[in-house]
CSV table of C-alpha atoms in Angstrom, one decimal:
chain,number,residue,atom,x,y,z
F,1,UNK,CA,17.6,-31.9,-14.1
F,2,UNK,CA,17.1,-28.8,-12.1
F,3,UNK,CA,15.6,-25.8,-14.1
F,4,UNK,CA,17.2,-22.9,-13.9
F,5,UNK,CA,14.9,-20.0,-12.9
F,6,UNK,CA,15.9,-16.2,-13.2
F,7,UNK,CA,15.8,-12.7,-10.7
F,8,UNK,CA,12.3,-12.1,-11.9
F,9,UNK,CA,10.5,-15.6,-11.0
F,10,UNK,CA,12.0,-15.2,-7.5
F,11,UNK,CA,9.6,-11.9,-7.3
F,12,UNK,CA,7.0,-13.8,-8.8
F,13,UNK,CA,7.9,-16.3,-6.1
F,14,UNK,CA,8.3,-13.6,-3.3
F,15,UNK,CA,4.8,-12.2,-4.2
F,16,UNK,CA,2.7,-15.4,-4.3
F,17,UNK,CA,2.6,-15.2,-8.2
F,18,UNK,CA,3.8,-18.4,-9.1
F,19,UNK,CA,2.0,-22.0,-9.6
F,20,UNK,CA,2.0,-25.1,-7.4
F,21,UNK,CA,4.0,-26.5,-10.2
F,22,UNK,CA,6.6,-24.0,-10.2
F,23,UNK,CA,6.6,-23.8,-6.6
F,24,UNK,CA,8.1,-27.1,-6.1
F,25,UNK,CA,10.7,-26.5,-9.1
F,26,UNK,CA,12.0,-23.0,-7.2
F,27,UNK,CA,12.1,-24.9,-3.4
F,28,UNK,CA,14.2,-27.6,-5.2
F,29,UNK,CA,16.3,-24.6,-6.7
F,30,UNK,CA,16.6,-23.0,-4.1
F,31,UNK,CA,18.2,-25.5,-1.9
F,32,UNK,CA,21.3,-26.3,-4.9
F,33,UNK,CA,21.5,-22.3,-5.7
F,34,UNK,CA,23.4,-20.3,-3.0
F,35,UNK,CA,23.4,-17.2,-4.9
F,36,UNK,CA,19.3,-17.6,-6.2
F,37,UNK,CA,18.8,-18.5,-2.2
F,38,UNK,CA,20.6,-15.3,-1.1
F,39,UNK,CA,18.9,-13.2,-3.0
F,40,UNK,CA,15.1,-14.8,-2.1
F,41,UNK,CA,16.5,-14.3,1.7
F,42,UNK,CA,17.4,-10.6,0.7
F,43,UNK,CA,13.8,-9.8,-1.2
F,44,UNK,CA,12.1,-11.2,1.7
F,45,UNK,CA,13.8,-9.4,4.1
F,46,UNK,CA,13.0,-6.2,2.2
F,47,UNK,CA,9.3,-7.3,1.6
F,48,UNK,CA,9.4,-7.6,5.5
F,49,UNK,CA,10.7,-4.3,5.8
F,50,UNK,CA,7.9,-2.9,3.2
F,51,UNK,CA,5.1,-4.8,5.7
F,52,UNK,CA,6.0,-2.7,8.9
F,53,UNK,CA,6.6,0.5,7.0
F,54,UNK,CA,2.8,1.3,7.1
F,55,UNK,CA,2.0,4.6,8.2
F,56,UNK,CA,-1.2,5.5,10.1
F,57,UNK,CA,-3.6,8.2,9.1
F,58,UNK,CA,-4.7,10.5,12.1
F,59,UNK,CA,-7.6,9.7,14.1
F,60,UNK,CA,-9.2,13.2,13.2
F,61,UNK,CA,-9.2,11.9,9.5
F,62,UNK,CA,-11.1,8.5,11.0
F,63,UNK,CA,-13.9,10.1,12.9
F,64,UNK,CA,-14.6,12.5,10.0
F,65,UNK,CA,-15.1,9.3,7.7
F,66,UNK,CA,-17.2,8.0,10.0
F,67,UNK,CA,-19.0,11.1,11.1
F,68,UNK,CA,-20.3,11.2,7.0
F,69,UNK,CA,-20.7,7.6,7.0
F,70,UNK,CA,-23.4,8.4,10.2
F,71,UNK,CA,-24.5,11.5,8.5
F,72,UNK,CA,-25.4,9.9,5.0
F,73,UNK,CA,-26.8,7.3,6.6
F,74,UNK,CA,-29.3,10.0,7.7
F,75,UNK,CA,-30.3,11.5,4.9
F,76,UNK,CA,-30.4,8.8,3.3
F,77,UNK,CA,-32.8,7.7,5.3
F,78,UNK,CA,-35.1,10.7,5.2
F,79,UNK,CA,-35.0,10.6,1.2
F,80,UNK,CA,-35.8,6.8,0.8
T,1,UNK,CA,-9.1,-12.6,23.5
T,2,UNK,CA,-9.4,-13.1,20.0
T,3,UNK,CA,-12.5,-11.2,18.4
T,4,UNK,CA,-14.1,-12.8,15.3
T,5,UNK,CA,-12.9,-12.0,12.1
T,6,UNK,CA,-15.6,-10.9,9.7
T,7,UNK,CA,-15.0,-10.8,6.1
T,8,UNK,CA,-15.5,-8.1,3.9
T,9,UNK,CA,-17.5,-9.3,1.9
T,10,UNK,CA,-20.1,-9.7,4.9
T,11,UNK,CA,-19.6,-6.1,6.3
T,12,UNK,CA,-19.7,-4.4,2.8
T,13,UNK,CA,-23.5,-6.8,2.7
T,14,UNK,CA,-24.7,-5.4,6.2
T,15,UNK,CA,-23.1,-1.6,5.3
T,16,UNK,CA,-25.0,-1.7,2.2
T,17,UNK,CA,-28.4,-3.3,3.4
T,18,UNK,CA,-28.6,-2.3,6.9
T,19,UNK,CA,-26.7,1.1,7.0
T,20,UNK,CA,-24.7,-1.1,9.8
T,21,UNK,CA,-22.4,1.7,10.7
T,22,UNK,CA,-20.1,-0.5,13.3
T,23,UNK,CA,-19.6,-2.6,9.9
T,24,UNK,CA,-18.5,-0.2,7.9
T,25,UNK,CA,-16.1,1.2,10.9
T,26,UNK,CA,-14.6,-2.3,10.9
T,27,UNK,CA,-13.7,-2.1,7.5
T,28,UNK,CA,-12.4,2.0,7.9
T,29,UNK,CA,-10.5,0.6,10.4
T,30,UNK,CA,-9.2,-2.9,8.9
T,31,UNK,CA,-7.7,-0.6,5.8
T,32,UNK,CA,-7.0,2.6,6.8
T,33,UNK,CA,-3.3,2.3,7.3
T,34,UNK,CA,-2.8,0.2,4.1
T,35,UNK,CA,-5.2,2.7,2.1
T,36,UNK,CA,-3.3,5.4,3.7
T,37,UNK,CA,0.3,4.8,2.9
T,38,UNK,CA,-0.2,3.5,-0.3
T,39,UNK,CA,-1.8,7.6,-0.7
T,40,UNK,CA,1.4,8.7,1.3
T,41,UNK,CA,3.7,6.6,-1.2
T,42,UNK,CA,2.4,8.4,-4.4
T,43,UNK,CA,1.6,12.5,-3.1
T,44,UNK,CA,5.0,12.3,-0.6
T,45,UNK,CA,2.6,14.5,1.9
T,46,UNK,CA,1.5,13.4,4.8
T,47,UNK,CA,-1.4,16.4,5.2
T,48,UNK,CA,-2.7,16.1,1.4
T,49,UNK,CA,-2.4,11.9,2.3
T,50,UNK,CA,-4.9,12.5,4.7
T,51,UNK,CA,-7.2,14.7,2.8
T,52,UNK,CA,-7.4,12.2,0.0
T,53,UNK,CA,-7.6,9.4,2.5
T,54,UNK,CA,-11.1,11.2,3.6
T,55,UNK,CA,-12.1,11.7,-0.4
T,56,UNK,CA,-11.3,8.2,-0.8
T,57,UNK,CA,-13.3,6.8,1.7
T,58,UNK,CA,-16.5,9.5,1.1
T,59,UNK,CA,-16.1,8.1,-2.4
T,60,UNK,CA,-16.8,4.7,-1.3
T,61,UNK,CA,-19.5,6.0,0.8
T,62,UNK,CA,-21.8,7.3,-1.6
T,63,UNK,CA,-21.2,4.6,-4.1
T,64,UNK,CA,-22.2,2.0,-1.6
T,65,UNK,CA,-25.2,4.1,-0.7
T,66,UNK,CA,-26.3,4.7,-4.0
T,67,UNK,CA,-26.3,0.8,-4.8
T,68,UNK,CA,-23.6,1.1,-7.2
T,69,UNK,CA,-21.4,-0.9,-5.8
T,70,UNK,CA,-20.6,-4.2,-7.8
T,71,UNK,CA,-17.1,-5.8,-7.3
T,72,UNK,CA,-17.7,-9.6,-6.4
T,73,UNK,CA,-16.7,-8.8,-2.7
T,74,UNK,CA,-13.3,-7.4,-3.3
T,75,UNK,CA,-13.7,-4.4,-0.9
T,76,UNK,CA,-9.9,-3.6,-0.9
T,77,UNK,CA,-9.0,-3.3,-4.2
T,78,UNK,CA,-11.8,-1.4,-5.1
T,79,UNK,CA,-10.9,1.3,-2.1
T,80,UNK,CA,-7.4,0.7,-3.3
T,81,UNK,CA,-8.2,1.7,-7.6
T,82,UNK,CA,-10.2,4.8,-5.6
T,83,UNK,CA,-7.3,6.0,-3.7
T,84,UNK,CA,-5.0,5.5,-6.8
T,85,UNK,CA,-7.0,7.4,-8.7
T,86,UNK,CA,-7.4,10.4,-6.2
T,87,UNK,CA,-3.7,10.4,-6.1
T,88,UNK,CA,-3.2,10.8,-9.6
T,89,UNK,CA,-6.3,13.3,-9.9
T,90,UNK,CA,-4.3,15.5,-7.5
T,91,UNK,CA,-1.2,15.2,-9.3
T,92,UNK,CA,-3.4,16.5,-12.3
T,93,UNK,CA,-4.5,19.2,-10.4
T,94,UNK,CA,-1.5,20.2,-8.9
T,95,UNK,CA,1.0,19.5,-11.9
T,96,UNK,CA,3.9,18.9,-9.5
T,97,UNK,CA,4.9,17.4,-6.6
T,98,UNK,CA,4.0,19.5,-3.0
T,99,UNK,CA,7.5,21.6,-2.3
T,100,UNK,CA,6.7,22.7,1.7
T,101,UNK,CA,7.7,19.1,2.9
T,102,UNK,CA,9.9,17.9,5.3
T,103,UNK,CA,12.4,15.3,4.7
T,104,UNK,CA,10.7,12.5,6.1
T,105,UNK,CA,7.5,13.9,4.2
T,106,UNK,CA,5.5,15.4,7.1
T,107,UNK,CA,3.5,18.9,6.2
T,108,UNK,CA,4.3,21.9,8.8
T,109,UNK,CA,0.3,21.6,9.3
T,110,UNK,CA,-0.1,18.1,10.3
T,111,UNK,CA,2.6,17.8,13.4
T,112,UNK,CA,-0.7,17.9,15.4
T,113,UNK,CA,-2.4,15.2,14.2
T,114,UNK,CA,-0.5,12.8,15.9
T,115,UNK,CA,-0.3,14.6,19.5
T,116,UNK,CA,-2.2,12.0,20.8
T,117,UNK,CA,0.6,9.3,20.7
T,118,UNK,CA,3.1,9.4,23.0
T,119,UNK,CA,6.4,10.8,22.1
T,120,UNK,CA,8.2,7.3,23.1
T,121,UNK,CA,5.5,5.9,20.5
T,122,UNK,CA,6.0,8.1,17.9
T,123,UNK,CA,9.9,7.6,18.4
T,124,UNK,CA,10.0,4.0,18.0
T,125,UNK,CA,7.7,4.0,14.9
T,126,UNK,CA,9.7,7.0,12.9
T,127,UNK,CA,12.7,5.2,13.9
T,128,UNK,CA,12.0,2.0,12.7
T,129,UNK,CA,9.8,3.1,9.9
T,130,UNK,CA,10.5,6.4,8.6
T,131,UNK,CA,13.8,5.5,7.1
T,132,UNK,CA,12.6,3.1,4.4
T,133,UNK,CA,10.2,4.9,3.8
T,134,UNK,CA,12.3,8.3,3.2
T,135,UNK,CA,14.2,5.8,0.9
T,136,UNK,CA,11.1,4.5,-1.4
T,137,UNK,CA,10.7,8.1,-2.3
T,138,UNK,CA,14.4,7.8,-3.7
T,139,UNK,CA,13.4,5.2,-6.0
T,140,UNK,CA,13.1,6.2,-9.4
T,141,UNK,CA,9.6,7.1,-10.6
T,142,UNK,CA,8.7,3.9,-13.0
T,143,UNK,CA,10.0,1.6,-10.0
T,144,UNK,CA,8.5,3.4,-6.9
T,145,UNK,CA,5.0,3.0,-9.0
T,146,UNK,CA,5.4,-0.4,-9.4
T,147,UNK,CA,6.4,-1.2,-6.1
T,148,UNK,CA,3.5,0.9,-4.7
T,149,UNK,CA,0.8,-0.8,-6.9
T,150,UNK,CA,2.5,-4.3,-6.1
T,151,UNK,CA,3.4,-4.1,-2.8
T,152,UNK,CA,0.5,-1.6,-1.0
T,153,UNK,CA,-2.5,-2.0,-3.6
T,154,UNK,CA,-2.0,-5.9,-4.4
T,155,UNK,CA,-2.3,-5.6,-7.8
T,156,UNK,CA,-1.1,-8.6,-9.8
T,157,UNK,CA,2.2,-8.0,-12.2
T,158,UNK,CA,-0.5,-8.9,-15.2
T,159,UNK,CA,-2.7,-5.8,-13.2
T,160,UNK,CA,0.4,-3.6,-13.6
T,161,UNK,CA,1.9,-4.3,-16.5
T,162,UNK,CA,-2.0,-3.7,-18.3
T,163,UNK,CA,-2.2,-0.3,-15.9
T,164,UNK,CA,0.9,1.1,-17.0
T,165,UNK,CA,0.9,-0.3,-20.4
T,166,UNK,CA,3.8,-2.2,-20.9
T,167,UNK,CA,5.0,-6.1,-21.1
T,168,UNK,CA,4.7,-8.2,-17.5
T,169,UNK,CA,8.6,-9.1,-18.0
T,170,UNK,CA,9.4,-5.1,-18.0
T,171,UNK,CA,6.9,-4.6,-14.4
T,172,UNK,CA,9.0,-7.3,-13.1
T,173,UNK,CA,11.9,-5.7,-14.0
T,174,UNK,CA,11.3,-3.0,-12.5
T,175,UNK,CA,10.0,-4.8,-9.3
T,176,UNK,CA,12.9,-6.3,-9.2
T,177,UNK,CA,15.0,-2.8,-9.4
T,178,UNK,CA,13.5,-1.4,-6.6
T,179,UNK,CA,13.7,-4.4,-4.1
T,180,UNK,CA,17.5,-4.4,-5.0
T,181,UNK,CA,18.0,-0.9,-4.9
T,182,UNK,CA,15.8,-1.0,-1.2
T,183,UNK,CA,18.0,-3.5,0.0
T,184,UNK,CA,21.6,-1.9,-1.4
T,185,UNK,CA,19.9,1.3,0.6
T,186,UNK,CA,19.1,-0.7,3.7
T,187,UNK,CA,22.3,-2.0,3.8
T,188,UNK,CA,24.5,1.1,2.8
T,189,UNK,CA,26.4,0.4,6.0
T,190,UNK,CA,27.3,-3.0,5.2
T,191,UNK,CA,30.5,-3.2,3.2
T,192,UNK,CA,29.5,-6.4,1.2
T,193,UNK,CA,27.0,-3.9,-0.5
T,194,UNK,CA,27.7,-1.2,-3.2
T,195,UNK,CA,25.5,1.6,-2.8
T,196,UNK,CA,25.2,2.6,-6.8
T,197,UNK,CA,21.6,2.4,-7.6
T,198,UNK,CA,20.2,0.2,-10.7
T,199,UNK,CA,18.1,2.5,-13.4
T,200,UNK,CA,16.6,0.8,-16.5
């Protein structure tokens, strides 16, 4: 008998949350569930979308992180 | 050709008993973007994103200087809870969301900052990239958190659901809301999609 797995164990699913066990039980349903594969298919395809929205911080902001890093590094140095 | 991927675990070690400054740059510049937008994602502002981004990172700085610095290895979620929590400090501060904004979430003051890419570069990217995220911030508030702390800070639906103090079944729920309503926005062009968004 195939279990029958709901909306929320497909994010589970989606996001690595889920066991080896349950793994194989959600391939298997996946393949006999059109509607449970269509909407893994769409989260994916959203989580995709959420990978490649990452914006990137100036490189002003970088150098002055690593312009402190340099500069407590220096004193702490002198106080050690 | 393919450098050698040093784990964090090893940089934080040399950062920490060396003062290896290339080490610690490696890991600045491993996480920035990820430490960065999930920043962006909570304050909607793009200049007070990067001040907090520089807080964050300072932070970690003078923890791992001081020796304080205990967290098994896990370099990223710890910057991650930092960030979070600088977010939500300004939100304290501020008591409301920044007004001056424009609609993609870019401050009047920051336009500079990105001179140095060029304008096909900076094109392409807002293009592709600017869209969803103008529609994340469209998300209602109990999803967009969720989805930010899930999605940009890694933390587990158990992490979540402890963080924001209610059942796992309910963070999932609202996981779920905000991939569906992302995707019914993505696909507002598409017929086969209604375009009414799900609330709890």
């Amino acid at each position: 008998m195939i279990q029958t797995f709901t909306q929320n164990d497909i994010i589970r699913y989606v996001y690595n949350e889920t066991t080896e066990d349950e793994n194989i039980l959600i391939q298997d349903a996946l393949i006999s569930d059109a509607e449970m594969l269509e909407f893994y298919l769409d989260m994916l395809d959203v989580q995709a979308g959420l990978d490649k929205s990452y914006r990137h911080p100036s490189p002003t902001s970088i150098d002055t992180i690593l312009s402190y890093s340099r500069k407590s590094s220096e004193s702490h140095h002198t106080t050690v | 050709m393919e450098k050698i991927h040093v784990n964090d675990s090893e940089l934080v070690s040399r950062y920490i008993q060396f003062s290896d400054e290339h080490a610690f740059e490696t890991l600045v510049r491993r996480y920035k973007s990820k430490v960065y937008t999930t920043i962006y994602l909570i304050v909607k502002d793009t200049y007070v994103a990067e001040d907090l981004l520089q807080d964050t990172f300072i932070k970690a700085i003078d923890v791992l200087r001081s020796g304080r610095y205990n967290d098994e290895g896990k370099f990223l979620p710890w910057v991650l809870r930092i960030a979070h929590n600088m977010a939500i400090d300004y939100f304290r501060r501020e008591k409301r969301y920044p007004n001056v904004v424009f609609e993609d979430g870019s401050s009047v003051f920051n336009t500079l900052d990105f001179a140095e890419d060029s304008i096909e570069d900076i094109q392409i990217r807002d293009e592709t990239h600017s869209h969803l995220r103008s529609l994340i911030k469209l998300l209602p508030d109990s999803q967009r958190e969720v989805l930010v702390m899930r999605h940009y800070e890694d933390m587990s639906f158990q992490e979540i659901a402890d963080a924001t103090g209610v059942s796992i079944n309910t963070a999932l729920g609202r996981m779920r809301y905000a991939l569906i309503n992302l995707r019914k926005m993505m696909s507002k062009n598409s017929p086969s999609y209604d375009t009414n968004l799900y609330s709890e």
